[in-house]
mmCIF file of C-alpha atoms in Angstrom:
data_model
loop_
_atom_site.group_PDB
_atom_site.id
_atom_site.type_symbol
_atom_site.label_atom_id
_atom_site.label_comp_id
_atom_site.label_asym_id
_atom_site.label_seq_id
_atom_site.Cartn_x
_atom_site.Cartn_y
_atom_site.Cartn_z
ATOM 1 C CA MET A 1 -10.155 141.406 -80.131
ATOM 2 C CA PRO A 2 -10.519 139.319 -83.329
ATOM 3 C CA GLU A 3 -7.606 136.879 -83.525
ATOM 4 C CA GLY A 4 -5.894 135.481 -86.606
ATOM 5 C CA PRO A 5 -8.353 132.642 -87.278
ATOM 6 C CA SER A 6 -11.292 135.077 -87.265
ATOM 7 C CA ILE A 7 -9.553 137.236 -89.878
ATOM 8 C CA VAL A 8 -9.010 134.171 -92.081
ATOM 9 C CA ILE A 9 -12.755 133.495 -91.833
ATOM 10 C CA LEU A 10 -13.479 137.096 -92.872
ATOM 11 C CA LYS A 11 -11.142 136.674 -95.834
ATOM 12 C CA GLU A 12 -13.034 133.560 -96.901
ATOM 13 C CA GLU A 13 -16.466 135.126 -96.429
ATOM 14 C CA ALA A 14 -15.457 138.216 -98.407
ATOM 15 C CA SER A 15 -13.951 136.174 -101.264
ATOM 16 C CA ARG A 16 -17.133 136.649 -103.293
ATOM 17 C CA PHE A 17 -15.915 140.222 -103.907
ATOM 18 C CA LEU A 18 -12.655 139.125 -105.559
ATOM 19 C CA GLY A 19 -12.352 140.668 -108.993
ATOM 20 C CA LYS A 20 -15.272 142.992 -108.285
ATOM 21 C CA THR A 21 -15.168 146.778 -108.513
ATOM 22 C CA ILE A 22 -15.942 149.065 -105.586
ATOM 23 C CA ARG A 23 -18.929 151.157 -106.697
ATOM 24 C CA ARG A 24 -19.787 152.944 -103.444
ATOM 25 C CA VAL A 25 -17.635 154.103 -100.533
ATOM 26 C CA GLY A 26 -18.877 155.367 -97.181
ATOM 27 C CA GLY A 27 -18.105 155.437 -93.476
ATOM 28 C CA ASN A 28 -16.709 157.847 -90.911
ATOM 29 C CA THR A 29 -13.032 157.106 -91.501
ATOM 30 C CA THR A 30 -10.769 160.106 -91.884
ATOM 31 C CA ILE A 31 -8.576 158.507 -94.550
ATOM 32 C CA GLU A 32 -8.993 159.600 -98.166
ATOM 33 C CA LYS A 33 -11.631 156.934 -98.795
ATOM 34 C CA GLU A 34 -12.501 158.407 -102.193
ATOM 35 C CA ARG A 35 -9.355 156.704 -103.494
ATOM 36 C CA LEU A 36 -11.226 153.413 -103.203
ATOM 37 C CA GLN A 37 -13.958 154.431 -105.628
ATOM 38 C CA ASP A 38 -13.949 152.318 -108.831
ATOM 39 C CA GLN A 39 -10.979 150.250 -107.625
ATOM 40 C CA ARG A 40 -10.939 146.532 -108.468
ATOM 41 C CA ILE A 41 -10.284 143.967 -105.746
ATOM 42 C CA GLU A 42 -7.161 142.106 -106.883
ATOM 43 C CA SER A 43 -6.814 139.845 -103.841
ATOM 44 C CA LEU A 44 -7.781 139.462 -100.187
ATOM 45 C CA ARG A 45 -5.094 138.476 -97.722
ATOM 46 C CA SER A 46 -4.590 138.296 -93.993
ATOM 47 C CA PHE A 47 -1.587 138.750 -91.779
ATOM 48 C CA GLY A 48 -2.093 138.001 -88.140
ATOM 49 C CA LYS A 49 -4.929 140.226 -86.979
ATOM 50 C CA GLN A 50 -4.895 142.366 -90.135
ATOM 51 C CA PHE A 51 -7.267 142.079 -93.088
ATOM 52 C CA LEU A 52 -5.645 143.194 -96.333
ATOM 53 C CA VAL A 53 -7.398 144.269 -99.520
ATOM 54 C CA GLU A 54 -5.067 144.469 -102.530
ATOM 55 C CA LEU A 55 -5.998 146.926 -105.247
ATOM 56 C CA PRO A 56 -4.164 147.666 -108.514
ATOM 57 C CA ASP A 57 -1.894 150.432 -107.164
ATOM 58 C CA PHE A 58 -2.128 150.211 -103.363
ATOM 59 C CA SER A 59 -3.691 148.164 -100.572
ATOM 60 C CA LEU A 60 -6.109 148.740 -97.731
ATOM 61 C CA ARG A 61 -5.168 147.511 -94.262
ATOM 62 C CA VAL A 62 -7.910 146.874 -91.710
ATOM 63 C CA HIS A 63 -7.141 146.182 -88.044
ATOM 64 C CA PHE A 64 -10.118 145.432 -85.795
ATOM 65 C CA MET A 65 -8.436 146.666 -82.613
ATOM 66 C CA LEU A 66 -10.273 145.545 -79.437
ATOM 67 C CA PHE A 67 -13.906 145.657 -80.484
ATOM 68 C CA GLY A 68 -13.988 145.740 -84.283
ATOM 69 C CA SER A 69 -16.450 143.746 -86.338
ATOM 70 C CA TYR A 70 -17.871 143.452 -89.838
ATOM 71 C CA ARG A 71 -21.079 142.731 -91.698
ATOM 72 C CA ILE A 72 -21.479 141.398 -95.237
ATOM 73 C CA ASP A 73 -24.729 142.380 -96.989
ATOM 74 C CA ASP A 74 -25.970 143.623 -93.629
ATOM 75 C CA GLU A 75 -25.523 146.621 -91.341
ATOM 76 C CA LYS A 76 -25.788 147.606 -87.699
ATOM 77 C CA SER A 77 -28.785 149.855 -87.122
ATOM 78 C CA TRP A 78 -27.096 151.413 -84.087
ATOM 79 C CA ALA A 79 -23.643 152.170 -85.537
ATOM 80 C CA GLU A 80 -22.067 153.864 -88.522
ATOM 81 C CA PRO A 81 -19.374 151.848 -90.298
ATOM 82 C CA ARG A 82 -15.794 153.028 -90.112
ATOM 83 C CA LEU A 83 -15.670 152.066 -93.788
ATOM 84 C CA SER A 84 -18.300 150.712 -96.154
ATOM 85 C CA LEU A 85 -17.428 149.185 -99.522
ATOM 86 C CA GLY A 86 -20.341 148.718 -101.898
ATOM 87 C CA PHE A 87 -20.300 146.448 -104.955
ATOM 88 C CA ASP A 88 -22.803 145.688 -107.711
ATOM 89 C CA ASP A 89 -23.928 142.619 -105.791
ATOM 90 C CA GLY A 90 -23.279 143.355 -102.131
ATOM 91 C CA VAL A 91 -21.625 145.419 -99.439
ATOM 92 C CA LEU A 92 -18.843 144.975 -96.874
ATOM 93 C CA ASN A 93 -19.282 147.076 -93.733
ATOM 94 C CA LEU A 94 -16.355 147.438 -91.313
ATOM 95 C CA TYR A 95 -16.975 148.719 -87.771
ATOM 96 C CA ALA A 96 -14.824 150.063 -84.902
ATOM 97 C CA CYS A 97 -11.591 149.331 -86.730
ATOM 98 C CA SER A 98 -8.452 151.111 -87.866
ATOM 99 C CA VAL A 99 -8.069 151.514 -91.621
ATOM 100 C CA ARG A 100 -5.152 152.872 -93.596
ATOM 101 C CA PHE A 101 -3.532 152.601 -96.991
ATOM 102 C CA ILE A 102 -0.330 150.713 -97.765
ATOM 103 C CA GLU A 103 1.475 152.030 -100.826
ATOM 104 C CA GLU A 104 4.225 149.375 -101.028
ATOM 105 C CA PRO A 105 3.737 145.811 -102.348
ATOM 106 C CA LEU A 106 2.516 143.660 -99.453
ATOM 107 C CA ASP A 107 5.291 141.116 -99.913
ATOM 108 C CA LEU A 108 7.771 143.857 -99.030
ATOM 109 C CA VAL A 109 5.820 144.861 -95.921
ATOM 110 C CA TYR A 110 4.861 141.587 -94.255
ATOM 111 C CA ASP A 111 6.860 138.679 -92.889
ATOM 112 C CA TRP A 112 4.451 135.909 -93.899
ATOM 113 C CA TRP A 113 6.640 133.297 -92.168
ATOM 114 C CA ALA A 114 5.556 134.729 -88.784
ATOM 115 C CA ASP A 115 1.821 134.230 -89.391
ATOM 116 C CA VAL A 116 0.615 131.137 -87.506
ATOM 117 C CA MET A 117 -2.236 130.634 -90.016
ATOM 118 C CA SER A 118 -0.110 131.072 -93.121
ATOM 119 C CA GLU A 119 1.023 128.280 -95.399
ATOM 120 C CA HIS A 120 4.444 129.942 -95.154
ATOM 121 C CA TRP A 121 4.608 129.615 -91.341
ATOM 122 C CA ASP A 122 8.137 128.673 -90.300
ATOM 123 C CA PRO A 123 8.365 127.024 -86.851
ATOM 124 C CA LYS A 124 12.168 126.940 -87.000
ATOM 125 C CA LEU A 125 12.243 130.694 -87.480
ATOM 126 C CA ALA A 126 9.884 131.120 -84.524
ATOM 127 C CA LEU A 127 12.194 128.994 -82.357
ATOM 128 C CA ARG A 128 15.250 131.022 -83.346
ATOM 129 C CA ARG A 129 13.513 134.281 -82.574
ATOM 130 C CA LEU A 130 12.287 132.959 -79.217
ATOM 131 C CA ARG A 131 15.749 131.785 -78.190
ATOM 132 C CA ALA A 132 17.074 135.265 -78.949
ATOM 133 C CA GLN A 133 14.976 136.721 -76.113
ATOM 134 C CA PRO A 134 15.377 134.328 -73.161
ATOM 135 C CA GLY A 135 14.227 136.837 -70.550
ATOM 136 C CA THR A 136 10.805 137.362 -72.130
ATOM 137 C CA LEU A 137 7.769 135.984 -70.303
ATOM 138 C CA VAL A 138 5.935 133.348 -72.311
ATOM 139 C CA CYS A 139 2.655 135.249 -71.870
ATOM 140 C CA ASP A 140 4.279 138.193 -73.669
ATOM 141 C CA ALA A 141 6.075 136.079 -76.268
ATOM 142 C CA LEU A 142 2.858 134.479 -77.481
ATOM 143 C CA LEU A 143 1.257 137.912 -77.968
ATOM 144 C CA ASP A 144 4.284 139.290 -79.841
ATOM 145 C CA GLN A 145 3.031 139.690 -83.422
ATOM 146 C CA ASP A 146 6.595 139.555 -84.743
ATOM 147 C CA LEU A 147 6.828 136.029 -83.320
ATOM 148 C CA PHE A 148 3.270 134.698 -83.516
ATOM 149 C CA ALA A 149 1.235 136.905 -85.825
ATOM 150 C CA GLY A 150 -2.434 136.154 -85.247
ATOM 151 C CA VAL A 151 -2.163 134.834 -81.696
ATOM 152 C CA GLY A 152 -4.358 136.762 -79.280
ATOM 153 C CA ASN A 153 -5.303 136.448 -75.652
ATOM 154 C CA ILE A 154 -7.651 133.485 -76.055
ATOM 155 C CA ILE A 155 -5.075 131.461 -77.960
ATOM 156 C CA LYS A 156 -2.379 132.481 -75.456
ATOM 157 C CA ASN A 157 -4.350 131.220 -72.467
ATOM 158 C CA GLU A 158 -5.452 128.010 -74.136
ATOM 159 C CA VAL A 159 -1.997 127.140 -75.493
ATOM 160 C CA LEU A 160 -0.272 127.624 -72.130
ATOM 161 C CA PHE A 161 -2.910 125.563 -70.341
ATOM 162 C CA ARG A 162 -2.667 122.746 -72.862
ATOM 163 C CA ILE A 163 1.118 122.477 -72.633
ATOM 164 C CA ARG A 164 1.039 122.954 -68.826
ATOM 165 C CA VAL A 165 3.236 126.048 -68.750
ATOM 166 C CA HIS A 166 2.677 128.913 -66.294
ATOM 167 C CA PRO A 167 2.305 132.297 -68.045
ATOM 168 C CA LEU A 168 5.062 133.840 -65.880
ATOM 169 C CA SER A 169 7.642 131.339 -67.131
ATOM 170 C CA THR A 170 10.521 132.841 -69.086
ATOM 171 C CA VAL A 171 11.347 131.724 -72.599
ATOM 172 C CA GLY A 172 14.910 130.876 -71.531
ATOM 173 C CA GLY A 173 13.647 128.822 -68.606
ATOM 174 C CA LEU A 174 11.650 126.435 -70.769
ATOM 175 C CA PRO A 175 13.217 123.051 -71.534
ATOM 176 C CA ALA A 176 13.869 122.574 -75.262
ATOM 177 C CA LYS A 177 10.948 120.141 -75.525
ATOM 178 C CA LYS A 178 8.539 122.624 -73.945
ATOM 179 C CA LEU A 179 9.735 125.414 -76.197
ATOM 180 C CA ARG A 180 8.982 123.236 -79.228
ATOM 181 C CA GLU A 181 5.581 122.401 -77.773
ATOM 182 C CA LEU A 182 4.859 126.100 -77.371
ATOM 183 C CA VAL A 183 5.556 126.766 -81.041
ATOM 184 C CA GLU A 184 3.694 123.674 -82.268
ATOM 185 C CA GLU A 185 0.622 124.259 -80.121
ATOM 186 C CA ALA A 186 0.360 127.934 -81.092
ATOM 187 C CA ARG A 187 -0.256 126.849 -84.675
ATOM 188 C CA HIS A 188 -2.238 123.699 -83.853
ATOM 189 C CA TYR A 189 -4.678 125.464 -81.549
ATOM 190 C CA SER A 190 -5.072 128.361 -84.008
ATOM 191 C CA PHE A 191 -6.443 125.935 -86.580
ATOM 192 C CA GLN A 192 -8.697 124.311 -83.990
ATOM 193 C CA PHE A 193 -9.934 127.817 -83.092
ATOM 194 C CA TYR A 194 -10.634 128.399 -86.811
ATOM 195 C CA GLU A 195 -12.698 125.212 -87.170
ATOM 196 C CA TRP A 196 -14.647 125.729 -83.937
ATOM 197 C CA LYS A 197 -15.303 129.385 -84.779
ATOM 198 C CA LYS A 198 -16.810 128.424 -88.137
ATOM 199 C CA GLN A 199 -19.049 125.913 -86.348
ATOM 200 C CA TYR A 200 -20.063 128.497 -83.682
ATOM 201 C CA VAL A 201 -18.805 126.227 -80.884
ATOM 202 C CA LEU A 202 -15.527 127.924 -79.959
ATOM 203 C CA LYS A 203 -16.431 128.780 -76.354
ATOM 204 C CA LYS A 204 -17.521 125.212 -75.668
ATOM 205 C CA HIS A 205 -13.913 124.119 -76.182
ATOM 206 C CA TRP A 206 -12.256 126.640 -73.872
ATOM 207 C CA LEU A 207 -10.423 124.880 -71.049
ATOM 208 C CA ALA A 208 -8.933 127.896 -69.269
ATOM 209 C CA HIS A 209 -9.935 131.187 -70.886
ATOM 210 C CA THR A 210 -12.595 132.904 -68.685
ATOM 211 C CA LYS A 211 -13.023 129.664 -66.715
ATOM 212 C CA ARG A 212 -13.127 129.469 -62.911
ATOM 213 C CA THR A 213 -12.113 125.853 -62.278
ATOM 214 C CA CYS A 214 -9.220 123.801 -63.620
ATOM 215 C CA PRO A 215 -10.657 120.824 -65.532
ATOM 216 C CA ARG A 216 -7.577 118.766 -64.644
ATOM 217 C CA CYS A 217 -7.160 119.567 -60.942
ATOM 218 C CA ASP A 218 -10.708 120.601 -60.006
ATOM 219 C CA ILE A 219 -9.406 123.634 -58.111
ATOM 220 C CA PRO A 220 -9.961 127.357 -58.749
ATOM 221 C CA LEU A 221 -8.048 128.845 -61.637
ATOM 222 C CA SER A 222 -6.038 131.996 -61.037
ATOM 223 C CA LYS A 223 -6.828 135.178 -62.950
ATOM 224 C CA ALA A 224 -4.411 138.083 -63.312
ATOM 225 C CA HIS A 225 -3.276 140.785 -65.717
ATOM 226 C CA LEU A 226 0.282 139.692 -66.435
ATOM 227 C CA GLY A 227 3.342 140.702 -68.421
ATOM 228 C CA ARG A 228 4.117 143.953 -70.145
ATOM 229 C CA THR A 229 0.822 143.727 -72.055
ATOM 230 C CA HIS A 230 -1.236 143.371 -68.857
ATOM 231 C CA ARG A 231 -3.681 141.116 -70.685
ATOM 232 C CA ARG A 232 -5.912 138.762 -68.735
ATOM 233 C CA SER A 233 -4.395 135.385 -67.964
ATOM 234 C CA PHE A 234 -6.319 132.372 -66.670
ATOM 235 C CA PHE A 235 -4.092 129.599 -65.360
ATOM 236 C CA CYS A 236 -3.705 126.802 -62.827
ATOM 237 C CA ASP A 237 -0.966 127.213 -60.221
ATOM 238 C CA ASN A 238 -0.971 123.468 -59.652
ATOM 239 C CA CYS A 239 -0.597 121.864 -63.081
ATOM 240 C CA GLN A 240 0.990 124.712 -65.064
ATOM 241 C CA VAL A 241 4.674 124.726 -64.210
ATOM 242 C CA ARG A 242 6.531 127.988 -63.749
ATOM 243 C CA TYR A 243 9.918 127.609 -65.415
#
C-alpha cells in the first residue's frame, strides 16, 4: 500500500499539470467522470495516503488502497486505468485505486495537523490523542489515520524497531519519554522514507520490515499479524521492550 511519503512524491511529479485543463477523461471508474472534462487543476494536495486534486467547484480524491499505482505520460499495457486524465501536454493514469468526488472545501474535510508529512503537523496534538486511548496497542495506534495520517505498515515496523518498542505494547504502558519518541520518530522516519524512495534505495534502509534477522541482536526476528488491523509485524523479542 502506498504510504504518505509516496503520495507526496506523486504530488510533486504531477505538479507539471497545475493550472492545466483536463482535455480527455477515461478509465473504468463508475463515478461520473465526465464531470472532470474541461476542468482546470487549481491545486494538488495530499493527506496521509490520499491524493487530492482541487478543481474550481469540487475535488477529486484518490486512494491507492493495497495495490494502487500511477503512470505519468506512460501506461500499463496489461491493465486499464481506473481513471485517466489527459492534458494538452501529457497524461496521468491511475490504476487499482478508489476515486470519488468531494464537494466540500478540503480545509473543512481534512485535519491537516494529523498528517505526518504536512507542514501543519502538530506533535502535541498527536500526544494528546494518544494519551486519550491508553489501552490501544502501539501497532494499531501508528496505523490509525486520525492519529498518524500517512503512516503505513512499513513505517510502523521501522519506527517501532528504531525506538525499541514491541508492537504489542499499549499506549498507556509506554513511559512518557518513549511516547514522545514514538511521535517524533513517526515523522522523522516518514521524511527519511521520502528521501530514500526518491533515490530508489528505500529497501536498502529497512532494518526490520520483511527482514529475518535482527541487526542489533543477530537473532531471528519474529513475524506475526498483530492488532485489530492484523497487519504484518516484524520485530525482535529481545531488544524491543513490551510495555
